[in-house]
Amino acid sequence: MKNIIFGLVATLLMMGSAYAQSPNERVHVLQKRNYSVKNKTEVSFFGGLSVDDTFTQHYAGTITVDYHLDEAFAIEAMWMTSKIPFVNGDKQGDGYTGDGIRWGMGYTDALENLRSAQLSPSNADLAMIGNFVGLNVQFSPIYGKFSFFNMGLIHTDFYVTAGGGLASTEYQRPDDVWVDTGVYFMGDFCLGLRIFLERWFALRLDVRDFVFAARVENATQTGFDTKIRSTLYVMFGVSLLFGGEDPVQIWSPY
Amino acid sequence: MIKSVGAMGFVLAMLLGWSAQGQVAGTSAQLNQAVEAYNSNDLAGAAKLFYEIKMGDTQAANRAQAEYYLAQSLFKMGMYQSALAFFNAVFVAGPAHPYYLKGAEGLIKVAQALRDDTLIPSQINKYYNSQEFARMDPLVLSSINFYVGMLLYRQEKYGESMAFLAAVDAKSRVYAKGLFLQAIIHIRLGTRYNMARDETRSQAEYDQAIKLFNNVIGLSGFKEDQAQKAMATYDNILRLWQLCTLNLARAYYGKGDYEKAVMYYSRIPKFSQDWADALFEMGWAFFLREEYGKALGSLHTLHSPRFGSLFTPEAWILKSTVYFHVCLYEEAKAAIAYFQGNYEKFLPELKNLVESSLPNEKYASLLLKDSLDANDPMAVVPPTIRSSILTSPRVENFRHFLRSLEAEGLAIPQVSEWKGSRLLQELAGVVSMQRNLLLRTAGGFVKANLINRYQTILGFVGHSKMVQLEITTRERELVKAELPIQAQLRGRLEPRPNVPDETFNYWSFKQEYWQDELGFFEYTVRDACPANP
């Protein structure tokens, strides 16, 4: 895709040929991709935050490793974390909030406001994602370029990612005790943009939604509630790309 | 006193890097003083003293020694043209001069400093003495042989040129250049035999050229570390590697192996200085392979705004020829019309210029001045023609030479030690004379190029008329056969080309030139040729 919006703005486009094209011919561009990803391994490091929950706020660090089967498909393994793994929340009672462990998990002011009104949301709404390990399939049907105010071209690809994995979630009861809900399946779906700066280096922007069935104690602690929760993250990352097709050595003998 | 002068002479010899054998320092007090000044880096003072010795000493040996060190002093002061005059005097004096070989070496140093590949090599060639030169440092001799070889190559004395170039030592910095130039000579000979229809000799010359080009590329060892070493060892080898690639393409083109020619043309980096040549020549190669869409695609890049001011008359003739071959006569006529409107129209102006009685130096302003006054005779040269002349690598050498002369002309009167001296007068005269000579040489270069452009366009006018004539004939035949003149009614447009593999992107061209797409164009054309035209 040549991005039309930027393309129109940019004056890089050298409009107008000295020689008009006739109806008896068509001009095509068959261009070798500047940024081929085929057979490349991509390691990405993201920082992200959740953007749509009323009561919870996540900050997450994420590492993904993608293997690009071809220009369009990749398999992706990911680990996302907001909490130091393998530390159980329910052992941290007596008012201890576990800030050092749960470095990226917290509640919003909305929860405080609600509680000050002697109200309480469902525990399921308070469940937060501590760690997630997943496997995804990535599909990149769109490869494009932007011209940015005649300063140069930016090559990008857009992708969708879908998959799932195992997540651990936790929530904090009104009595401040953290409850670990255990490990269970979580699905994720993502729309993303990859901006290539070098053949080995790219920036990524992911909008990633995690869907899970939060199974928590009910308000009276006499049973369990299950609620489908979805948490949307916006993530910014950098990618390092290894392997793949060597760039064509045009003339250089080495 | 004699002892101390001898010691001073030894120090001088060491500083200059020449062996002590056969060198006896001057014995006069003035020579002693001059040497002392030279050693203490008082070069202006030394030059003045050496000049006085050269002009007035009664002993010939002293005069000879002073002459050489005068040149050396001036060279060290960066007054290359002045140094050249005295190195030249030493050199043309012949083997009888004790510093004859050093004089030749000095000339080469000046040639390198001034980037002069014409005047000094010509002088060396004139007084070349193979017996005496055999005693010279092989690396210095290699430089001399290269310069002389290049001069003879320009004079189209290929046999003699090859002899000099083949004598360049493999350890010399100009070794790769020597190999390259030999290969170019083989290409020229291959073309010459080809035109004489001597297929066997033509092929042999091209094969030899290919071997030599590969030898130059092979100096890289095809490994980065060895390539880096080669870059440190040989002059300008990075540029030579690219030129070898371009010329490998030409050699295969000459042999008729268009597939390999296209392969090497494609290796020329985009936007490099050779890219336009590669695109144009690749267009011919595609045409000869009957890959008309690709031929037009190459020309499409060449005719993009990127190359807006490029002098490419032949490209329009090629374009019209391609269209003619696919029976798109209107398009062929449009390409010819473009040629006529943008090149043929220059002919009257060019004719006036090349046939005028202007002295050569009047032409030099085109090359040496960045902007031309309206009353300058070169101001009428069309910008396309001017820029085509200015792209020659020799232009920068001329400019460098002129800048150097002008700087030297200004510096000479500023040397306080020389005020009112005969030396100052002589050097000012030397620089002024050399500047005039350079203007004549540069002007001659411009005039030769204008003649070349004039003849090139004139030649293609003939081609364009032939194509026009053929088109008229074909159109008559269409009418006779009661076939439509309009190509749209005679055939179908070919589908878009296949994408080779997923690492390629397909974009359709919508009259927008994206810089990164240049070089990737391909046409599909209507198959408008009737079964029996």
Coordinates of C-alpha atoms in Angstrom, one line a residue, chain B residues 81-522:
Chain B
Q81 CA 53.0 25.0 -10.4
S82 CA 56.2 26.9 -9.5
A83 CA 57.8 23.6 -8.4
L84 CA 56.7 22.0 -11.7
A85 CA 58.7 24.6 -13.7
F86 CA 61.9 23.6 -11.9
F87 CA 61.3 19.9 -11.7
N88 CA 60.6 20.1 -15.4
A89 CA 63.8 22.0 -16.0
V90 CA 65.7 19.2 -14.2
F91 CA 63.9 16.5 -16.1
V92 CA 64.2 17.9 -19.6
A93 CA 67.9 18.5 -19.0
G94 CA 68.1 14.7 -19.4
P95 CA 70.3 12.1 -17.8
A96 CA 73.3 14.5 -17.7
H97 CA 71.5 16.3 -14.9
P98 CA 72.4 14.6 -11.6
Y99 CA 68.9 14.9 -10.4
Y100 CA 67.2 13.7 -13.6
L101 CA 65.3 10.8 -12.1
K102 CA 64.4 12.8 -9.0
G103 CA 63.1 15.5 -11.4
A104 CA 60.8 12.9 -13.0
E105 CA 59.7 11.8 -9.6
G106 CA 59.0 15.4 -8.7
L107 CA 56.9 15.8 -11.8
I108 CA 54.7 12.9 -10.8
K109 CA 54.3 14.3 -7.3
V110 CA 53.1 17.6 -8.9
A111 CA 50.8 15.8 -11.3
Q112 CA 49.2 14.0 -8.4
A113 CA 48.9 17.2 -6.3
L114 CA 47.4 19.2 -9.2
R115 CA 45.4 16.2 -10.5
D116 CA 46.9 16.8 -13.9
D117 CA 46.5 13.8 -16.1
T118 CA 47.3 15.6 -19.3
L119 CA 50.1 18.1 -19.4
I120 CA 52.7 16.6 -17.1
P121 CA 52.2 13.0 -18.4
S122 CA 52.6 14.4 -21.9
Q123 CA 55.9 16.0 -20.8
I124 CA 57.2 12.8 -19.2
N125 CA 56.2 10.8 -22.3
K126 CA 58.1 13.2 -24.5
Y127 CA 61.3 12.7 -22.5
Y128 CA 60.8 9.1 -21.4
N129 CA 64.1 7.3 -21.2
S130 CA 63.5 3.6 -20.5
Q131 CA 67.2 2.9 -19.8
E132 CA 67.5 5.6 -17.2
F133 CA 64.1 5.0 -15.7
A134 CA 65.0 1.4 -15.0
R135 CA 67.2 2.7 -12.2
M136 CA 64.2 4.4 -10.6
D137 CA 62.2 3.2 -7.6
P138 CA 59.8 0.6 -9.1
L139 CA 56.8 2.2 -7.5
V140 CA 57.6 5.7 -8.8
L141 CA 58.3 4.2 -12.2
S142 CA 54.9 2.4 -12.0
S143 CA 53.2 5.8 -11.5
I144 CA 55.0 7.2 -14.5
N145 CA 54.2 4.2 -16.6
F146 CA 50.5 4.5 -15.6
Y147 CA 50.3 8.2 -16.4
V148 CA 52.0 7.7 -19.8
G149 CA 49.8 4.7 -20.5
M150 CA 46.8 6.7 -19.8
L151 CA 47.9 9.6 -22.0
L152 CA 48.6 7.2 -24.9
Y153 CA 45.2 5.5 -24.3
R154 CA 43.6 8.9 -24.8
Q155 CA 45.6 9.4 -27.9
E156 CA 44.2 6.0 -29.0
K157 CA 47.7 4.5 -29.3
Y158 CA 46.5 1.3 -27.7
G159 CA 49.5 -0.9 -28.3
E160 CA 52.0 1.5 -26.8
S161 CA 49.6 2.3 -23.9
M162 CA 49.2 -1.4 -23.1
A163 CA 53.0 -1.8 -23.0
F164 CA 53.3 1.0 -20.3
L165 CA 50.3 -0.2 -18.4
A166 CA 51.5 -3.8 -18.3
A167 CA 54.7 -2.6 -16.7
V168 CA 52.9 -1.2 -13.6
D169 CA 54.1 -3.0 -10.5
A170 CA 51.5 -5.1 -8.7
K171 CA 52.5 -3.3 -5.4
S172 CA 51.9 0.1 -6.9
R173 CA 48.9 2.1 -5.8
V174 CA 48.0 2.5 -9.5
Y175 CA 48.1 -1.2 -10.2
A176 CA 44.4 -1.6 -10.2
K177 CA 43.9 1.4 -12.4
G178 CA 46.4 0.0 -14.8
L179 CA 44.6 -3.3 -15.0
F180 CA 41.3 -1.4 -15.5
L181 CA 42.7 0.7 -18.3
Q182 CA 44.1 -2.3 -20.1
A183 CA 40.6 -3.9 -19.9
I184 CA 39.1 -0.7 -21.3
I185 CA 41.5 -0.9 -24.2
H186 CA 40.5 -4.4 -24.9
I187 CA 36.9 -3.3 -25.0
R188 CA 37.7 -0.6 -27.4
L189 CA 39.6 -3.0 -29.6
G190 CA 36.7 -5.5 -29.3
T191 CA 34.3 -2.8 -30.5
R192 CA 36.7 -1.9 -33.3
Y193 CA 37.0 -5.5 -34.5
N194 CA 33.3 -5.9 -34.1
M195 CA 32.6 -3.0 -36.5
A196 CA 35.2 -4.5 -38.9
R197 CA 33.1 -7.8 -38.7
D198 CA 36.1 -9.7 -37.3
E199 CA 34.1 -11.8 -34.9
T200 CA 36.9 -14.0 -33.6
R201 CA 39.2 -11.2 -32.7
S202 CA 36.4 -9.2 -31.3
Q203 CA 35.3 -12.0 -29.0
A204 CA 38.9 -12.6 -27.9
E205 CA 39.3 -8.9 -27.0
Y206 CA 36.1 -8.9 -25.0
D207 CA 37.1 -12.1 -23.2
Q208 CA 40.4 -10.5 -22.3
A209 CA 38.6 -7.4 -21.0
I210 CA 36.3 -9.6 -18.9
K211 CA 39.3 -11.4 -17.4
L212 CA 41.0 -8.2 -16.5
F213 CA 37.8 -6.6 -15.0
N214 CA 37.4 -9.7 -12.9
N215 CA 41.0 -9.5 -11.9
V216 CA 40.4 -6.0 -10.5
I217 CA 37.2 -7.1 -8.7
G218 CA 39.2 -10.2 -7.5
L219 CA 41.6 -7.9 -5.7
S220 CA 38.9 -7.7 -3.1
G221 CA 39.1 -11.4 -2.5
F222 CA 35.3 -11.2 -2.2
K223 CA 35.8 -10.8 1.5
E224 CA 35.3 -7.7 3.5
D225 CA 38.6 -7.7 5.3
Q226 CA 40.6 -8.3 2.2
A227 CA 38.5 -5.7 0.4
Q228 CA 39.4 -3.2 3.1
K229 CA 43.0 -4.1 2.6
A230 CA 42.7 -3.5 -1.1
M231 CA 41.0 -0.2 -0.5
A232 CA 44.0 0.9 1.6
T233 CA 46.5 -0.4 -1.0
Y234 CA 45.1 0.8 -4.3
D235 CA 44.0 4.2 -5.4
N236 CA 40.3 4.7 -5.8
I237 CA 39.6 1.0 -6.0
L238 CA 36.0 1.3 -4.7
R239 CA 35.1 3.4 -7.7
L240 CA 37.0 1.0 -9.9
W241 CA 35.0 -2.0 -8.7
Q242 CA 31.8 -0.2 -9.7
L243 CA 33.3 0.8 -13.1
C244 CA 34.5 -2.8 -13.6
T245 CA 30.9 -4.0 -13.0
L246 CA 29.6 -1.5 -15.5
N247 CA 32.2 -2.5 -18.0
L248 CA 31.7 -6.2 -17.5
A249 CA 28.1 -5.5 -18.6
R250 CA 29.4 -3.7 -21.6
A251 CA 31.8 -6.5 -22.5
Y252 CA 29.1 -9.1 -22.3
Y253 CA 26.9 -6.7 -24.3
G254 CA 29.6 -6.5 -26.9
K255 CA 29.8 -10.3 -27.0
G256 CA 26.1 -10.5 -27.6
D257 CA 25.5 -12.1 -24.2
Y258 CA 22.6 -9.8 -23.2
E259 CA 21.5 -11.8 -20.3
K260 CA 24.8 -11.5 -18.5
A261 CA 25.0 -7.8 -19.6
V262 CA 21.6 -7.2 -17.9
M263 CA 22.8 -9.0 -14.8
Y264 CA 25.8 -6.7 -14.4
Y265 CA 23.9 -3.6 -15.4
S266 CA 21.4 -4.4 -12.6
R267 CA 24.2 -4.5 -10.1
I268 CA 25.0 -0.8 -10.6
P269 CA 23.7 0.9 -7.4
K270 CA 20.7 3.0 -7.8
F271 CA 21.4 6.8 -7.7
S272 CA 25.1 6.2 -8.2
Q273 CA 26.9 8.2 -10.9
D274 CA 26.9 5.3 -13.3
W275 CA 23.2 4.4 -12.9
A276 CA 21.9 6.5 -15.7
D277 CA 24.4 4.9 -18.1
A278 CA 23.4 1.5 -16.9
L279 CA 19.7 2.2 -17.3
F280 CA 20.1 3.4 -20.8
E281 CA 22.4 0.6 -21.9
M282 CA 20.2 -2.0 -20.1
G283 CA 17.4 -0.6 -22.2
W284 CA 19.3 -1.6 -25.3
A285 CA 20.1 -5.0 -23.9
F286 CA 16.4 -5.6 -23.1
F287 CA 15.4 -4.4 -26.6
L288 CA 17.9 -6.8 -28.2
R289 CA 16.4 -9.6 -26.0
E290 CA 13.0 -8.5 -27.3
E291 CA 11.9 -7.7 -23.8
Y292 CA 10.2 -4.5 -24.9
G293 CA 8.3 -3.9 -21.7
K294 CA 11.5 -4.0 -19.6
A295 CA 13.3 -1.8 -22.2
L296 CA 10.6 0.8 -21.9
G297 CA 10.7 0.4 -18.1
S298 CA 14.4 1.2 -18.0
L299 CA 13.8 4.3 -20.1
H300 CA 10.9 5.3 -18.0
T301 CA 13.3 5.7 -15.0
L302 CA 15.8 7.5 -17.2
H303 CA 13.0 9.9 -18.3
S304 CA 11.7 10.5 -14.8
P305 CA 12.1 13.9 -13.2
R306 CA 15.1 12.5 -11.3
F307 CA 17.1 12.7 -14.5
G308 CA 15.3 15.7 -15.9
S309 CA 18.3 17.5 -17.2
L310 CA 20.3 14.5 -18.4
F311 CA 21.5 14.5 -21.9
T312 CA 19.9 11.4 -23.3
P313 CA 19.1 12.0 -27.0
E314 CA 19.7 8.3 -27.9
A315 CA 17.3 7.2 -25.2
W316 CA 14.4 8.8 -27.2
I317 CA 15.5 7.2 -30.4
L318 CA 15.6 3.9 -28.6
K319 CA 12.2 4.5 -27.2
S320 CA 10.8 5.3 -30.6
T321 CA 12.5 2.2 -32.0
V322 CA 10.9 0.0 -29.3
Y323 CA 7.5 1.4 -30.0
F324 CA 8.0 0.9 -33.7
H325 CA 8.9 -2.8 -33.1
V326 CA 5.6 -3.3 -31.2
C327 CA 3.7 -1.4 -33.9
L328 CA 2.7 1.5 -31.6
Y329 CA 3.4 4.1 -34.3
E330 CA 1.7 7.1 -32.5
E331 CA 3.9 6.5 -29.5
A332 CA 7.0 6.1 -31.6
K333 CA 6.2 9.4 -33.3
A334 CA 5.6 11.1 -29.9
A335 CA 9.1 9.9 -28.8
I336 CA 10.6 11.3 -31.9
A337 CA 8.7 14.6 -31.4
Y338 CA 10.2 14.8 -27.9
F339 CA 13.7 14.3 -29.3
Q340 CA 13.1 17.0 -31.9
G341 CA 11.7 19.4 -29.4
N342 CA 14.3 18.9 -26.8
Y343 CA 17.5 18.0 -28.7
E344 CA 17.3 18.7 -32.4
K345 CA 16.4 22.3 -31.7
F346 CA 19.9 22.8 -30.2
L347 CA 21.6 22.1 -33.4
P348 CA 21.7 25.7 -34.9
E349 CA 23.2 27.1 -31.6
L350 CA 25.7 24.3 -31.3
K351 CA 26.7 24.6 -35.0
N352 CA 27.4 28.3 -34.5
L353 CA 29.5 27.5 -31.4
V354 CA 31.6 24.7 -32.9
E355 CA 32.2 26.5 -36.1
S356 CA 32.9 29.9 -34.6
S357 CA 36.5 31.3 -34.7
L358 CA 36.6 31.8 -30.9
P359 CA 39.9 31.0 -29.4
N360 CA 40.0 27.9 -27.2
E361 CA 40.3 29.9 -24.0
K362 CA 36.9 31.5 -24.6
Y363 CA 35.3 28.1 -24.3
A364 CA 36.9 27.4 -20.9
S365 CA 34.5 29.6 -19.0
L366 CA 31.8 27.0 -19.5
L367 CA 33.8 24.6 -17.4
L368 CA 35.6 26.8 -15.0
K369 CA 32.9 29.3 -14.0
D370 CA 30.0 28.4 -11.9
S371 CA 27.8 31.0 -13.4
L372 CA 28.2 32.7 -16.8
D373 CA 27.6 36.4 -17.6
A374 CA 25.1 37.1 -20.3
N375 CA 27.8 38.3 -22.6
D376 CA 29.9 35.2 -22.2
P377 CA 29.9 33.3 -25.5
M378 CA 29.3 30.1 -23.5
A379 CA 26.1 31.5 -22.0
V380 CA 24.2 30.3 -25.1
V381 CA 25.1 26.7 -24.5
P382 CA 21.8 24.9 -23.5
P383 CA 21.8 23.8 -19.8
T384 CA 21.4 20.2 -20.7
I385 CA 24.5 20.2 -22.9
R386 CA 26.4 22.2 -20.3
S387 CA 25.6 19.8 -17.5
S388 CA 26.4 16.8 -19.7
I389 CA 29.9 18.3 -20.1
L390 CA 30.3 19.2 -16.5
T391 CA 29.6 15.6 -15.4
S392 CA 32.9 14.5 -16.8
P393 CA 35.3 13.6 -14.0
R394 CA 38.0 15.6 -15.9
V395 CA 36.1 18.8 -15.2
E396 CA 36.8 18.6 -11.5
N397 CA 40.5 18.0 -12.3
F398 CA 40.6 21.1 -14.4
R399 CA 38.8 23.1 -11.8
H400 CA 41.2 21.8 -9.1
F401 CA 44.1 22.7 -11.3
L402 CA 42.8 26.2 -11.9
R403 CA 42.0 26.8 -8.2
S404 CA 45.5 25.7 -7.3
L405 CA 47.0 28.1 -9.9
E406 CA 44.9 31.0 -8.7
A407 CA 45.8 30.4 -5.1
E408 CA 49.4 30.1 -6.0
G409 CA 49.3 33.3 -8.1
L410 CA 47.9 35.1 -5.0
A411 CA 50.4 33.5 -2.6
I412 CA 53.6 34.3 -4.5
P413 CA 53.6 38.1 -4.0
Q414 CA 52.7 37.6 -0.3
V415 CA 56.0 35.9 0.5
S416 CA 58.0 38.6 2.2
E417 CA 61.4 37.0 1.6
W418 CA 60.8 37.3 -2.2
K419 CA 59.8 40.9 -2.4
G420 CA 61.5 42.6 -5.3
S421 CA 63.4 39.4 -6.2
R422 CA 63.9 37.9 -9.6
L423 CA 62.5 34.7 -8.2
L424 CA 59.1 36.4 -7.5
Q425 CA 59.0 37.7 -11.0
E426 CA 59.9 34.4 -12.6
L427 CA 57.3 32.5 -10.5
A428 CA 54.6 35.0 -11.2
G429 CA 55.4 34.6 -14.9
V430 CA 55.3 30.8 -14.7
V431 CA 51.9 30.7 -12.9
S432 CA 50.5 33.2 -15.4
M433 CA 51.8 31.3 -18.4
Q434 CA 50.5 28.0 -17.0
R435 CA 47.1 29.6 -16.3
N436 CA 46.9 30.6 -19.9
L437 CA 47.9 27.2 -21.0
L438 CA 45.3 25.6 -18.7
L439 CA 42.6 27.9 -20.1
R440 CA 43.5 26.8 -23.6
T441 CA 43.5 23.2 -22.6
A442 CA 40.2 23.4 -20.8
G443 CA 38.7 25.4 -23.6
G444 CA 39.9 22.8 -26.0
F445 CA 38.3 20.1 -23.9
V446 CA 35.0 22.1 -23.9
K447 CA 35.1 22.6 -27.6
A448 CA 35.8 18.9 -28.3
N449 CA 32.8 18.1 -26.1
L450 CA 30.6 20.6 -27.9
I451 CA 31.6 19.1 -31.2
N452 CA 30.8 15.7 -29.8
R453 CA 27.3 16.7 -28.6
Y454 CA 26.6 18.4 -31.9
Q455 CA 27.7 15.3 -33.9
T456 CA 25.8 13.0 -31.5
I457 CA 22.5 14.9 -32.0
L458 CA 23.1 15.3 -35.7
G459 CA 23.6 11.5 -35.9
F460 CA 20.4 10.8 -34.1
V461 CA 18.5 13.2 -36.3
G462 CA 19.4 10.8 -39.1
H463 CA 18.1 7.9 -37.0
S464 CA 14.9 9.6 -36.2
K465 CA 14.2 10.3 -39.9
M466 CA 14.8 6.7 -40.7
V467 CA 12.3 5.6 -38.0
Q468 CA 9.8 8.2 -39.2
L469 CA 10.2 6.9 -42.8
E470 CA 9.6 3.3 -41.6
I471 CA 6.5 4.4 -39.7
T472 CA 5.1 6.0 -42.7
T473 CA 5.6 2.8 -44.7
R474 CA 4.0 0.7 -42.1
E475 CA 1.0 2.9 -41.8
R476 CA 0.5 2.8 -45.5
E477 CA 0.6 -0.9 -45.4
L478 CA -2.0 -0.9 -42.6
V479 CA -4.3 1.3 -44.8
K480 CA -3.8 -1.0 -47.8
A481 CA -4.7 -4.0 -45.7
E482 CA -7.7 -2.1 -44.4
L483 CA -6.6 -2.3 -40.9
P484 CA -7.2 0.5 -38.4
I485 CA -4.5 3.0 -37.9
Q486 CA -5.4 3.4 -34.2
A487 CA -3.5 0.9 -32.2
Q488 CA -6.3 0.5 -29.7
L489 CA -8.4 -1.2 -32.4
R490 CA -5.6 -3.6 -33.4
G491 CA -4.9 -5.7 -30.4
R492 CA -5.2 -6.2 -26.7
L493 CA -3.2 -4.8 -23.9
E494 CA -1.0 -7.4 -22.2
P495 CA -1.9 -8.2 -18.6
R496 CA 0.2 -6.9 -15.8
P497 CA 3.5 -8.7 -15.3
N498 CA 3.8 -11.5 -12.8
V499 CA 5.3 -10.7 -9.5
P500 CA 8.4 -12.8 -9.3
D501 CA 8.0 -13.9 -5.7
E502 CA 6.6 -12.6 -2.4
T503 CA 9.7 -10.5 -1.7
F504 CA 8.5 -8.2 -4.5
N505 CA 5.8 -5.6 -4.3
Y506 CA 3.5 -4.7 -7.1
W507 CA 2.4 -1.0 -7.4
S508 CA 0.6 0.4 -10.3
F509 CA 2.1 3.6 -11.7
K510 CA -0.3 6.5 -11.6
Q511 CA 1.9 9.3 -12.9
E512 CA 3.5 9.7 -9.6
Y513 CA 7.2 9.1 -9.3
W514 CA 8.2 7.7 -5.9
Q515 CA 11.9 7.9 -5.5
D516 CA 12.3 4.3 -4.3
E517 CA 10.4 3.0 -7.2
L518 CA 12.9 4.3 -9.8
G519 CA 14.6 1.4 -11.5
F520 CA 11.7 -1.0 -10.9
F521 CA 9.4 0.0 -13.8
E522 CA 8.1 -2.4 -16.4

